[in-house]
Amino acid sequence: MTGTFSSVNNALSALRYHQVVMDVSSGNIANVSTDGYARRRVIGEAMGAPVQPAMWSRYEGAGDGVKVGGLQRMVDQFLDVRARREHGNQSFLDVRQSVLERVEAGIGEPGENGVAAALDEFRSGWHVLANNPDSEAARSQVLARAATLADALSVQRRNVEVEEGDQRIVLLSGVDEVNTLAGDLAETNRSIAVAQMNGTEAGVLLDKRDALALRISELTGASATLNAKGGLDVTVGGVALVSGSDAGVLAVSSGINADGTADGGPVGFTVTSPGGTVTDVTGGVGGEAGGVAELLTTTLPAHRAGIEAVAQRLADDVNAAHGAGFDQDGNPGQPVFTFDPTDPGGPLVLNLDDPRLVAASATGGGPNRNGDNATAVADALSGAAGAYQRLVTGFGSEVASTRRLAGNQQALTGQVDAAREQLSGVSLDEEMVTMLQAQRAYEAAARVMTTIDSVLDTLINRTGLVR
């Protein structure tokens, strides 16, 4: 439509359009610190000739203003996919790093309260006894230091067992959180489908959808794909957990009992579909759940077995050397330690409680001042000491490797997050420029309307008057 009134409509459309631009920009500023919020941008469309040709009418206008073509969420699906993958990897390494560092702190090596120090004190006690084989104090000191050594090994094993118990509870809680998030995501998918069908703006729902999918990926290393209705379908280890508006149930199928105790098997997972079909997750679970499962299945049991192996080696070597000697009454030496991994105070249990039973002499037949066997027992400790050193060194190398991998992954995750933030994050400077631009355009449109009003006033009230 051409004519004076068309300019009024153009100005009106500009007023409406730039009002929306300022509203959206102010909404971006309001959500500058909202987690998961993706900034919006107004898409403007010029209004002109109708898209459908007509036989008996012709469009003769020169433009009919502007209208809002839609709101664009400033997101990139490729970056979102990468972010979910990198955050899943980061969570896997972070949980391993934190747990291994706690266990390493409990080892306390090198330190005056560690097993290595207790071994040195135990060896020193035998050397002192070799020089004073009939000393009651030296014999009591050997037994006291043997008890200290057994306690040191027991503390280390108990630290690992406590960490395993804590991680089993953490894993069960994490699985519960995954199921809650999966249910929320399925419901959000349903709402998005309804919103798209109704043609209503679904930006808030899409923000919520992406945040839920990212958190599920952090917990399980899950991957998510966009479906035809705008929702996200999530798979864990290749098994569908969320499909449209349907959510399955993730469960720990082995390794942990319902009360949080261990069942002795490796940690496994299943997904139960809404129809009741149970599928084993054989493709591997990542994220925090995968990290904890790997710790409970491999890393922590291996370290606990290493401690028990050192205790077994220590008991065997000391008992063999001690059995070759004779106690203060001339009787053959009895076993100093018993290896019992099921004992609450184990795995090393001290058998002797009488100083006279310490076999320091290499010659039998009655009391004597021979202390050669005490020296032999001290020398026999070198094998266990070497085994323990290798255990601690190997564990320390694993902790350092995990820390290095987590650091490298953090650099990669940070790059992806920075790229997403650059695209989706709210820039106050940019929003201020947008608002100023919209404000000035709004004022210009108002001026156009004032000008047209003046023209109309001249045409209607002053044209053709005879004075």
Coordinates of C-alpha atoms in Angstrom, one line a residue:
M1 CA 0.0 0.0 0.0
T2 CA 1.4 3.4 -0.9
G3 CA 0.3 6.8 0.3
T4 CA 0.7 8.9 3.4
F5 CA -0.9 6.4 5.7
S6 CA 1.5 3.7 4.6
S7 CA 4.3 5.7 6.1
V8 CA 2.4 5.7 9.4
N9 CA 2.2 1.9 9.2
N10 CA 5.9 1.7 8.5
A11 CA 6.7 3.8 11.5
L12 CA 4.4 1.7 13.6
S13 CA 6.1 -1.5 12.5
A14 CA 9.4 0.0 13.3
L15 CA 8.2 1.0 16.8
R16 CA 6.9 -2.5 17.5
Y17 CA 10.0 -4.2 16.1
H18 CA 12.6 -2.1 18.0
Q19 CA 10.5 -2.4 21.2
V20 CA 10.9 -6.2 20.8
V21 CA 14.7 -5.8 20.2
M22 CA 15.0 -3.8 23.5
D23 CA 12.9 -6.3 25.4
V24 CA 15.1 -9.2 24.2
S25 CA 18.3 -7.3 24.9
S26 CA 17.1 -6.4 28.4
G27 CA 16.2 -10.1 28.9
N28 CA 19.8 -11.1 27.9
I29 CA 21.2 -8.6 30.4
A30 CA 18.9 -9.9 33.1
N31 CA 20.2 -13.4 32.5
V32 CA 23.9 -12.5 32.3
S33 CA 24.7 -14.8 35.2
T34 CA 22.1 -17.5 34.7
D35 CA 23.7 -20.9 34.2
G36 CA 22.8 -22.5 30.9
Y37 CA 21.2 -19.4 29.4
A38 CA 21.9 -18.9 25.7
R39 CA 21.5 -15.3 24.6
R40 CA 18.8 -14.5 22.0
R41 CA 18.8 -12.3 19.0
V42 CA 15.8 -10.9 17.2
I43 CA 15.5 -11.8 13.5
G44 CA 14.0 -8.9 11.6
E45 CA 12.2 -9.4 8.3
A46 CA 11.4 -6.6 5.8
M47 CA 7.7 -6.5 4.9
G48 CA 7.0 -6.1 1.2
A49 CA 5.1 -7.7 -1.7
P50 CA 3.0 -10.7 -1.0
V51 CA 4.7 -14.0 -1.8
Q52 CA 1.6 -15.3 -3.6
P53 CA 1.1 -13.8 -7.1
A54 CA -2.5 -12.6 -7.9
M55 CA -3.9 -12.3 -11.4
W56 CA -6.2 -9.3 -10.9
S57 CA -4.3 -7.2 -8.4
R58 CA -0.7 -5.9 -8.4
Y59 CA 1.4 -4.9 -5.5
E60 CA 2.4 -1.3 -6.0
G61 CA 4.1 -0.5 -2.7
A62 CA 7.7 0.3 -2.0
G63 CA 8.0 -1.6 1.3
D64 CA 5.7 -2.0 4.3
G65 CA 8.1 -1.8 7.2
V66 CA 9.5 -4.5 9.3
K67 CA 8.4 -7.4 11.5
V68 CA 9.8 -9.9 13.9
G69 CA 10.8 -13.0 12.0
G70 CA 11.6 -14.9 15.2
L71 CA 14.1 -15.2 18.1
Q72 CA 17.4 -17.0 17.5
R73 CA 19.2 -18.8 20.3
M74 CA 22.8 -18.2 19.7
V75 CA 24.0 -21.9 20.0
D76 CA 26.0 -24.2 17.9
Q77 CA 25.0 -27.9 18.0
F78 CA 28.5 -29.0 17.1
L79 CA 29.9 -27.1 20.1
D80 CA 27.2 -28.5 22.3
V81 CA 28.1 -32.1 21.3
R82 CA 31.8 -31.4 21.9
A83 CA 31.0 -29.8 25.2
R84 CA 29.0 -32.8 26.4
R85 CA 31.8 -35.2 25.3
E86 CA 34.6 -33.2 26.9
H87 CA 32.7 -32.6 30.1
G88 CA 32.1 -36.3 30.4
N89 CA 35.8 -37.0 29.9
Q90 CA 36.7 -34.3 32.4
S91 CA 34.4 -35.7 35.1
F92 CA 35.8 -39.2 34.6
L93 CA 39.4 -37.9 35.2
D94 CA 38.5 -35.5 37.9
V95 CA 36.8 -38.1 40.1
R96 CA 39.8 -40.4 39.6
Q97 CA 42.2 -37.7 40.5
S98 CA 40.4 -36.6 43.7
V99 CA 40.0 -40.2 44.9
L100 CA 43.6 -41.3 44.1
E101 CA 45.0 -38.1 45.8
R102 CA 43.0 -38.9 49.0
V103 CA 44.4 -42.5 49.0
E104 CA 47.9 -41.2 48.3
A105 CA 47.6 -38.7 51.2
G106 CA 46.6 -41.7 53.5
I107 CA 49.7 -43.6 52.4
G108 CA 51.8 -40.9 54.0
E109 CA 55.1 -41.7 52.2
P110 CA 57.7 -40.5 52.8
G111 CA 56.9 -39.8 56.4
E112 CA 57.6 -40.7 59.9
N113 CA 54.2 -42.5 60.3
G114 CA 54.3 -44.6 57.2
V115 CA 54.9 -48.3 56.6
A116 CA 58.4 -47.6 55.4
A117 CA 59.3 -45.9 58.6
A118 CA 57.7 -48.7 60.6
L119 CA 59.8 -51.3 58.6
D120 CA 63.0 -49.4 59.3
E121 CA 62.2 -49.2 63.0
F122 CA 61.4 -53.0 63.0
R123 CA 64.7 -53.7 61.3
S124 CA 66.5 -51.5 63.7
G125 CA 64.9 -53.3 66.6
W126 CA 66.3 -56.6 65.4
H127 CA 69.8 -55.2 65.1
V128 CA 69.6 -53.8 68.6
L129 CA 68.5 -57.3 69.8
A130 CA 71.4 -58.9 67.9
N131 CA 73.8 -56.9 70.0
N132 CA 71.9 -57.6 73.2
P133 CA 70.2 -60.9 72.8
D134 CA 69.4 -61.4 76.5
S135 CA 68.1 -57.9 77.0
E136 CA 64.4 -58.0 78.0
A137 CA 64.0 -54.4 76.9
A138 CA 65.4 -55.2 73.4
R139 CA 63.0 -58.1 73.0
S140 CA 60.0 -56.1 74.1
Q141 CA 61.0 -53.4 71.7
V142 CA 61.0 -55.8 68.8
L143 CA 57.5 -57.0 69.6
A144 CA 56.3 -53.4 70.1
R145 CA 57.7 -52.4 66.7
A146 CA 56.2 -55.5 65.1
A147 CA 52.8 -54.4 66.4
T148 CA 53.4 -50.8 65.1
L149 CA 54.3 -52.3 61.6
A150 CA 51.1 -54.4 61.6
D151 CA 49.0 -51.4 62.6
A152 CA 50.6 -49.3 59.8
L153 CA 49.7 -51.8 57.2
S154 CA 46.2 -52.2 58.7
V155 CA 45.6 -48.4 58.5
Q156 CA 46.6 -48.3 54.9
R157 CA 44.3 -51.2 54.0
R158 CA 41.5 -49.6 56.0
N159 CA 41.9 -46.3 54.2
V160 CA 41.4 -48.0 50.9
E161 CA 38.4 -50.0 52.2
V162 CA 36.8 -46.8 53.6
E163 CA 37.3 -45.0 50.3
E164 CA 35.7 -48.0 48.4
G165 CA 32.7 -47.8 50.8
D166 CA 32.3 -44.1 50.2
Q167 CA 32.6 -44.4 46.5
R168 CA 29.9 -47.1 46.4
I169 CA 27.5 -44.7 48.1
V170 CA 28.6 -41.9 45.8
L171 CA 27.9 -44.2 42.8
L172 CA 24.4 -45.2 44.0
S173 CA 23.5 -41.5 44.6
G174 CA 24.9 -40.6 41.2
V175 CA 22.7 -43.2 39.5
D176 CA 19.6 -41.8 41.3
E177 CA 20.5 -38.3 40.1
V178 CA 20.9 -39.7 36.5
N179 CA 17.4 -41.2 36.6
T180 CA 15.9 -38.0 38.0
L181 CA 17.6 -35.9 35.3
A182 CA 16.5 -38.5 32.6
G183 CA 12.9 -38.1 33.7
D184 CA 13.1 -34.3 33.7
L185 CA 14.7 -34.4 30.2
A186 CA 11.9 -36.6 28.8
E187 CA 9.3 -34.3 30.2
T188 CA 11.2 -31.3 28.8
N189 CA 11.3 -33.0 25.4
R190 CA 7.5 -33.4 25.6
S191 CA 7.0 -29.7 26.4
I192 CA 9.3 -28.7 23.5
A193 CA 7.3 -30.8 21.0
V194 CA 4.1 -29.2 22.2
A195 CA 5.6 -25.7 22.1
Q196 CA 6.8 -26.2 18.5
M197 CA 3.5 -27.6 17.5
N198 CA 1.7 -24.5 19.0
G199 CA 4.3 -22.1 17.5
T200 CA 5.2 -20.7 20.9
E201 CA 8.7 -19.6 21.9
A202 CA 10.6 -22.4 23.5
G203 CA 13.9 -20.8 24.3
V204 CA 13.6 -21.4 28.0
L205 CA 12.8 -25.1 27.4
L206 CA 15.7 -25.5 25.1
D207 CA 18.0 -24.0 27.7
K208 CA 16.7 -26.4 30.2
R209 CA 17.0 -29.3 27.7
D210 CA 20.7 -28.5 27.0
A211 CA 21.5 -28.1 30.7
L212 CA 19.9 -31.5 31.6
A213 CA 21.8 -33.3 28.8
L214 CA 25.1 -31.7 29.8
R215 CA 24.7 -32.8 33.4
I216 CA 23.7 -36.4 32.3
S217 CA 26.9 -36.4 30.2
E218 CA 29.0 -35.3 33.1
L219 CA 27.5 -38.1 35.3
T220 CA 27.6 -40.9 32.7
G221 CA 29.6 -39.8 29.6
A222 CA 26.3 -40.1 27.7
S223 CA 25.9 -38.9 24.2
A224 CA 22.9 -36.9 23.0
T225 CA 21.4 -36.4 19.5
L226 CA 18.7 -34.0 18.4
N227 CA 15.4 -35.6 17.3
A228 CA 12.9 -34.4 14.9
K229 CA 10.7 -32.8 17.5
G230 CA 13.4 -30.6 18.9
G231 CA 14.2 -32.8 21.9
L232 CA 17.4 -34.7 22.8
D233 CA 17.7 -38.5 22.8
V234 CA 20.3 -39.7 25.2
T235 CA 22.3 -43.0 25.1
V236 CA 24.6 -44.4 27.8
G237 CA 27.2 -46.8 26.5
G238 CA 25.2 -47.3 23.4
V239 CA 21.9 -48.1 25.2
A240 CA 19.0 -45.6 24.9
L241 CA 18.2 -43.9 28.3
V242 CA 16.0 -41.1 27.0
S243 CA 14.1 -41.4 23.7
G244 CA 11.8 -38.5 23.1
S245 CA 9.3 -38.2 26.0
D246 CA 10.3 -41.7 27.3
A247 CA 12.9 -42.2 29.9
G248 CA 14.5 -45.5 31.0
V249 CA 16.0 -46.3 34.4
L250 CA 19.7 -46.8 34.9
A251 CA 20.7 -49.2 37.6
V252 CA 23.9 -50.8 39.1
S253 CA 23.5 -54.4 38.2
S254 CA 26.6 -55.9 39.9
G255 CA 29.4 -54.9 42.2
I256 CA 27.3 -53.1 44.7
N257 CA 24.4 -54.4 46.8
A258 CA 21.4 -52.2 47.5
D259 CA 22.6 -51.4 51.0
G260 CA 25.9 -50.1 49.6
T261 CA 28.1 -53.1 50.4
A262 CA 30.2 -54.8 47.8
D263 CA 29.1 -58.1 46.3
G264 CA 32.6 -59.0 45.1
G265 CA 32.0 -58.6 41.4
P266 CA 32.9 -55.9 39.0
V267 CA 30.6 -52.9 38.7
G268 CA 28.1 -53.2 35.9
F269 CA 25.1 -51.2 34.7
T270 CA 21.7 -51.9 33.1
V271 CA 19.0 -49.8 31.6
T272 CA 15.4 -50.7 32.0
S273 CA 13.2 -49.3 29.2
P274 CA 9.7 -47.9 29.9
G275 CA 8.4 -51.2 28.5
G276 CA 10.4 -53.2 31.1
T277 CA 13.2 -54.5 28.8
V278 CA 16.5 -54.8 30.7
T279 CA 19.6 -54.2 28.7
D280 CA 23.2 -54.5 29.9
V281 CA 25.3 -51.5 29.3
T282 CA 28.3 -53.1 27.6
G283 CA 29.6 -50.1 25.7
G284 CA 31.2 -48.6 28.7
V285 CA 30.0 -45.9 31.0
G286 CA 32.0 -42.6 31.3
G287 CA 31.7 -39.5 33.4
E288 CA 31.7 -39.6 37.1
A289 CA 29.9 -43.0 37.2
G290 CA 32.4 -44.5 34.9
G291 CA 35.3 -43.1 36.9
V292 CA 33.9 -44.5 40.2
A293 CA 33.1 -47.8 38.6
E294 CA 36.7 -48.1 37.3
L295 CA 38.1 -47.2 40.7
L296 CA 35.9 -49.8 42.4
T297 CA 36.5 -52.5 39.8
T298 CA 40.2 -52.1 39.1
T299 CA 42.3 -49.4 40.8
L300 CA 41.4 -49.5 44.5
P301 CA 41.1 -53.4 44.6
A302 CA 44.5 -53.6 42.9
H303 CA 46.1 -51.3 45.5
R304 CA 44.4 -53.1 48.4
A305 CA 45.7 -56.4 46.9
G306 CA 49.2 -54.8 46.7
I307 CA 49.1 -54.0 50.4
E308 CA 48.0 -57.5 51.2
A309 CA 50.8 -58.9 49.0
V310 CA 53.4 -56.9 50.9
A311 CA 51.9 -58.1 54.2
Q312 CA 52.0 -61.7 52.9
R313 CA 55.6 -61.3 51.8
L314 CA 56.5 -59.8 55.1
A315 CA 54.9 -62.5 57.1
D316 CA 56.5 -65.3 55.0
D317 CA 60.0 -63.8 55.1
V318 CA 60.0 -63.0 58.8
N319 CA 58.4 -66.2 59.9
A320 CA 60.9 -68.3 57.8
A321 CA 63.9 -66.5 59.3
H322 CA 62.4 -66.5 62.8
G323 CA 61.6 -70.2 62.5
A324 CA 65.3 -70.9 61.8
G325 CA 66.3 -69.5 65.2
F326 CA 65.7 -70.3 68.8
D327 CA 64.0 -68.4 71.6
Q328 CA 65.3 -67.5 75.0
D329 CA 64.4 -71.0 76.3
G330 CA 66.1 -72.8 73.4
N331 CA 62.9 -73.7 71.6
P332 CA 62.5 -73.2 67.8
G333 CA 61.1 -69.8 66.8
Q334 CA 57.4 -69.6 66.3
P335 CA 55.7 -67.6 63.5
V336 CA 55.9 -63.9 64.4
F337 CA 53.0 -62.9 62.1
T338 CA 49.9 -64.5 60.7
F339 CA 48.6 -63.3 57.3
D340 CA 44.8 -63.0 57.6
P341 CA 43.1 -60.6 55.1
T342 CA 39.7 -61.3 56.7
D343 CA 40.9 -60.1 60.1
P344 CA 39.5 -56.6 61.0
G345 CA 42.9 -55.7 62.3
G346 CA 44.8 -57.4 59.4
P347 CA 46.1 -58.3 57.0
L348 CA 49.1 -58.8 59.4
V349 CA 48.4 -60.2 62.8
L350 CA 51.1 -60.3 65.5
N351 CA 51.3 -63.8 67.1
L352 CA 53.9 -63.3 69.8
D353 CA 53.2 -61.5 73.1
D354 CA 56.0 -62.9 75.3
P355 CA 59.4 -61.4 74.8
R356 CA 61.0 -64.7 75.7
L357 CA 59.6 -66.2 72.5
V358 CA 61.6 -63.9 70.3
A359 CA 64.1 -66.2 68.5
A360 CA 67.3 -64.1 68.4
S361 CA 69.7 -67.0 68.7
A362 CA 70.9 -69.2 65.9
T363 CA 71.9 -72.0 68.3
G364 CA 69.5 -74.0 70.3
G365 CA 70.0 -76.2 73.4
G366 CA 69.2 -73.5 76.0
P367 CA 69.8 -69.9 76.9
N368 CA 72.8 -68.3 75.3
R369 CA 74.0 -64.9 74.1
N370 CA 74.0 -65.7 70.4
G371 CA 72.1 -63.0 68.3
D372 CA 72.9 -64.1 64.8
N373 CA 69.3 -65.0 64.0
A374 CA 68.1 -61.5 65.0
T375 CA 70.5 -60.3 62.3
A376 CA 69.1 -62.8 59.8
V377 CA 65.5 -61.7 60.6
A378 CA 66.5 -58.1 60.0
D379 CA 68.1 -59.0 56.7
A380 CA 65.0 -60.9 55.7
L381 CA 62.9 -57.6 55.8
S382 CA 64.6 -56.3 52.6
G383 CA 62.3 -58.3 50.3
A384 CA 59.1 -56.9 51.8
A385 CA 60.6 -53.4 52.0
G386 CA 61.4 -53.6 48.3
A387 CA 57.9 -54.8 47.4
Y388 CA 56.4 -52.0 49.4
Q389 CA 58.6 -49.4 47.8
R390 CA 57.5 -50.7 44.3
L391 CA 53.9 -50.5 45.4
V392 CA 54.1 -46.9 46.6
T393 CA 56.1 -45.8 43.6
G394 CA 53.7 -47.5 41.2
F395 CA 50.7 -45.9 42.9
G396 CA 52.4 -42.5 42.9
S397 CA 53.1 -42.8 39.2
E398 CA 49.4 -43.6 38.6
V399 CA 48.3 -40.6 40.6
A400 CA 50.7 -38.3 38.7
S401 CA 49.6 -39.7 35.4
T402 CA 45.9 -39.2 36.3
R403 CA 46.7 -35.6 37.5
R404 CA 48.5 -34.9 34.2
L405 CA 45.7 -36.3 32.1
A406 CA 43.1 -34.3 34.0
G407 CA 45.1 -31.2 33.5
N408 CA 45.4 -31.8 29.8
Q409 CA 41.7 -32.5 29.5
Q410 CA 40.9 -29.3 31.5
A411 CA 42.7 -27.3 28.8
L412 CA 40.6 -28.9 26.1
T413 CA 37.4 -28.6 28.0
G414 CA 38.2 -24.9 28.7
Q415 CA 38.7 -24.2 25.0
V416 CA 35.3 -25.7 24.2
D417 CA 33.6 -23.8 27.0
A418 CA 35.3 -20.6 25.9
A419 CA 34.0 -21.1 22.4
R420 CA 30.5 -21.8 23.6
E421 CA 30.6 -18.8 25.9
Q422 CA 31.8 -16.6 23.1
L423 CA 28.8 -17.6 21.0
S424 CA 26.1 -18.1 23.7
G425 CA 27.2 -15.9 26.5
V426 CA 25.8 -12.5 27.2
S427 CA 28.2 -9.6 26.5
L428 CA 27.0 -6.5 28.4
D429 CA 28.9 -4.3 26.0
E430 CA 27.3 -5.8 23.0
E431 CA 23.8 -5.7 24.6
M432 CA 24.3 -2.0 25.4
V433 CA 25.2 -1.3 21.8
T434 CA 22.1 -3.2 20.7
M435 CA 19.9 -1.3 23.1
L436 CA 21.3 2.1 22.0
Q437 CA 20.8 1.1 18.4
A438 CA 17.2 0.0 19.0
Q439 CA 16.5 3.2 21.1
R440 CA 17.7 5.5 18.4
A441 CA 15.8 3.6 15.7
Y442 CA 12.7 3.8 18.0
E443 CA 13.1 7.5 18.3
A444 CA 13.6 7.9 14.6
A445 CA 10.5 5.9 13.9
A446 CA 8.6 8.2 16.3
R447 CA 10.0 11.2 14.5
V448 CA 8.8 9.7 11.2
M449 CA 5.3 9.4 12.7
T450 CA 5.4 13.0 14.0
T451 CA 6.5 14.2 10.5
I452 CA 3.7 12.3 8.9
D453 CA 1.3 13.7 11.4
S454 CA 2.4 17.2 10.5
V455 CA 2.0 16.4 6.8
L456 CA -1.5 15.2 7.5
D457 CA -2.3 18.2 9.5
T458 CA -1.3 20.4 6.6
L459 CA -3.3 18.4 4.2
I460 CA -6.4 18.1 6.2
N461 CA -6.6 21.4 8.2
R462 CA -4.9 23.9 5.9
T463 CA -5.1 22.8 2.3
G464 CA -7.9 24.7 0.4
L465 CA -8.8 27.2 3.1
V466 CA -9.9 30.6 1.8
R467 CA -9.2 33.5 4.1

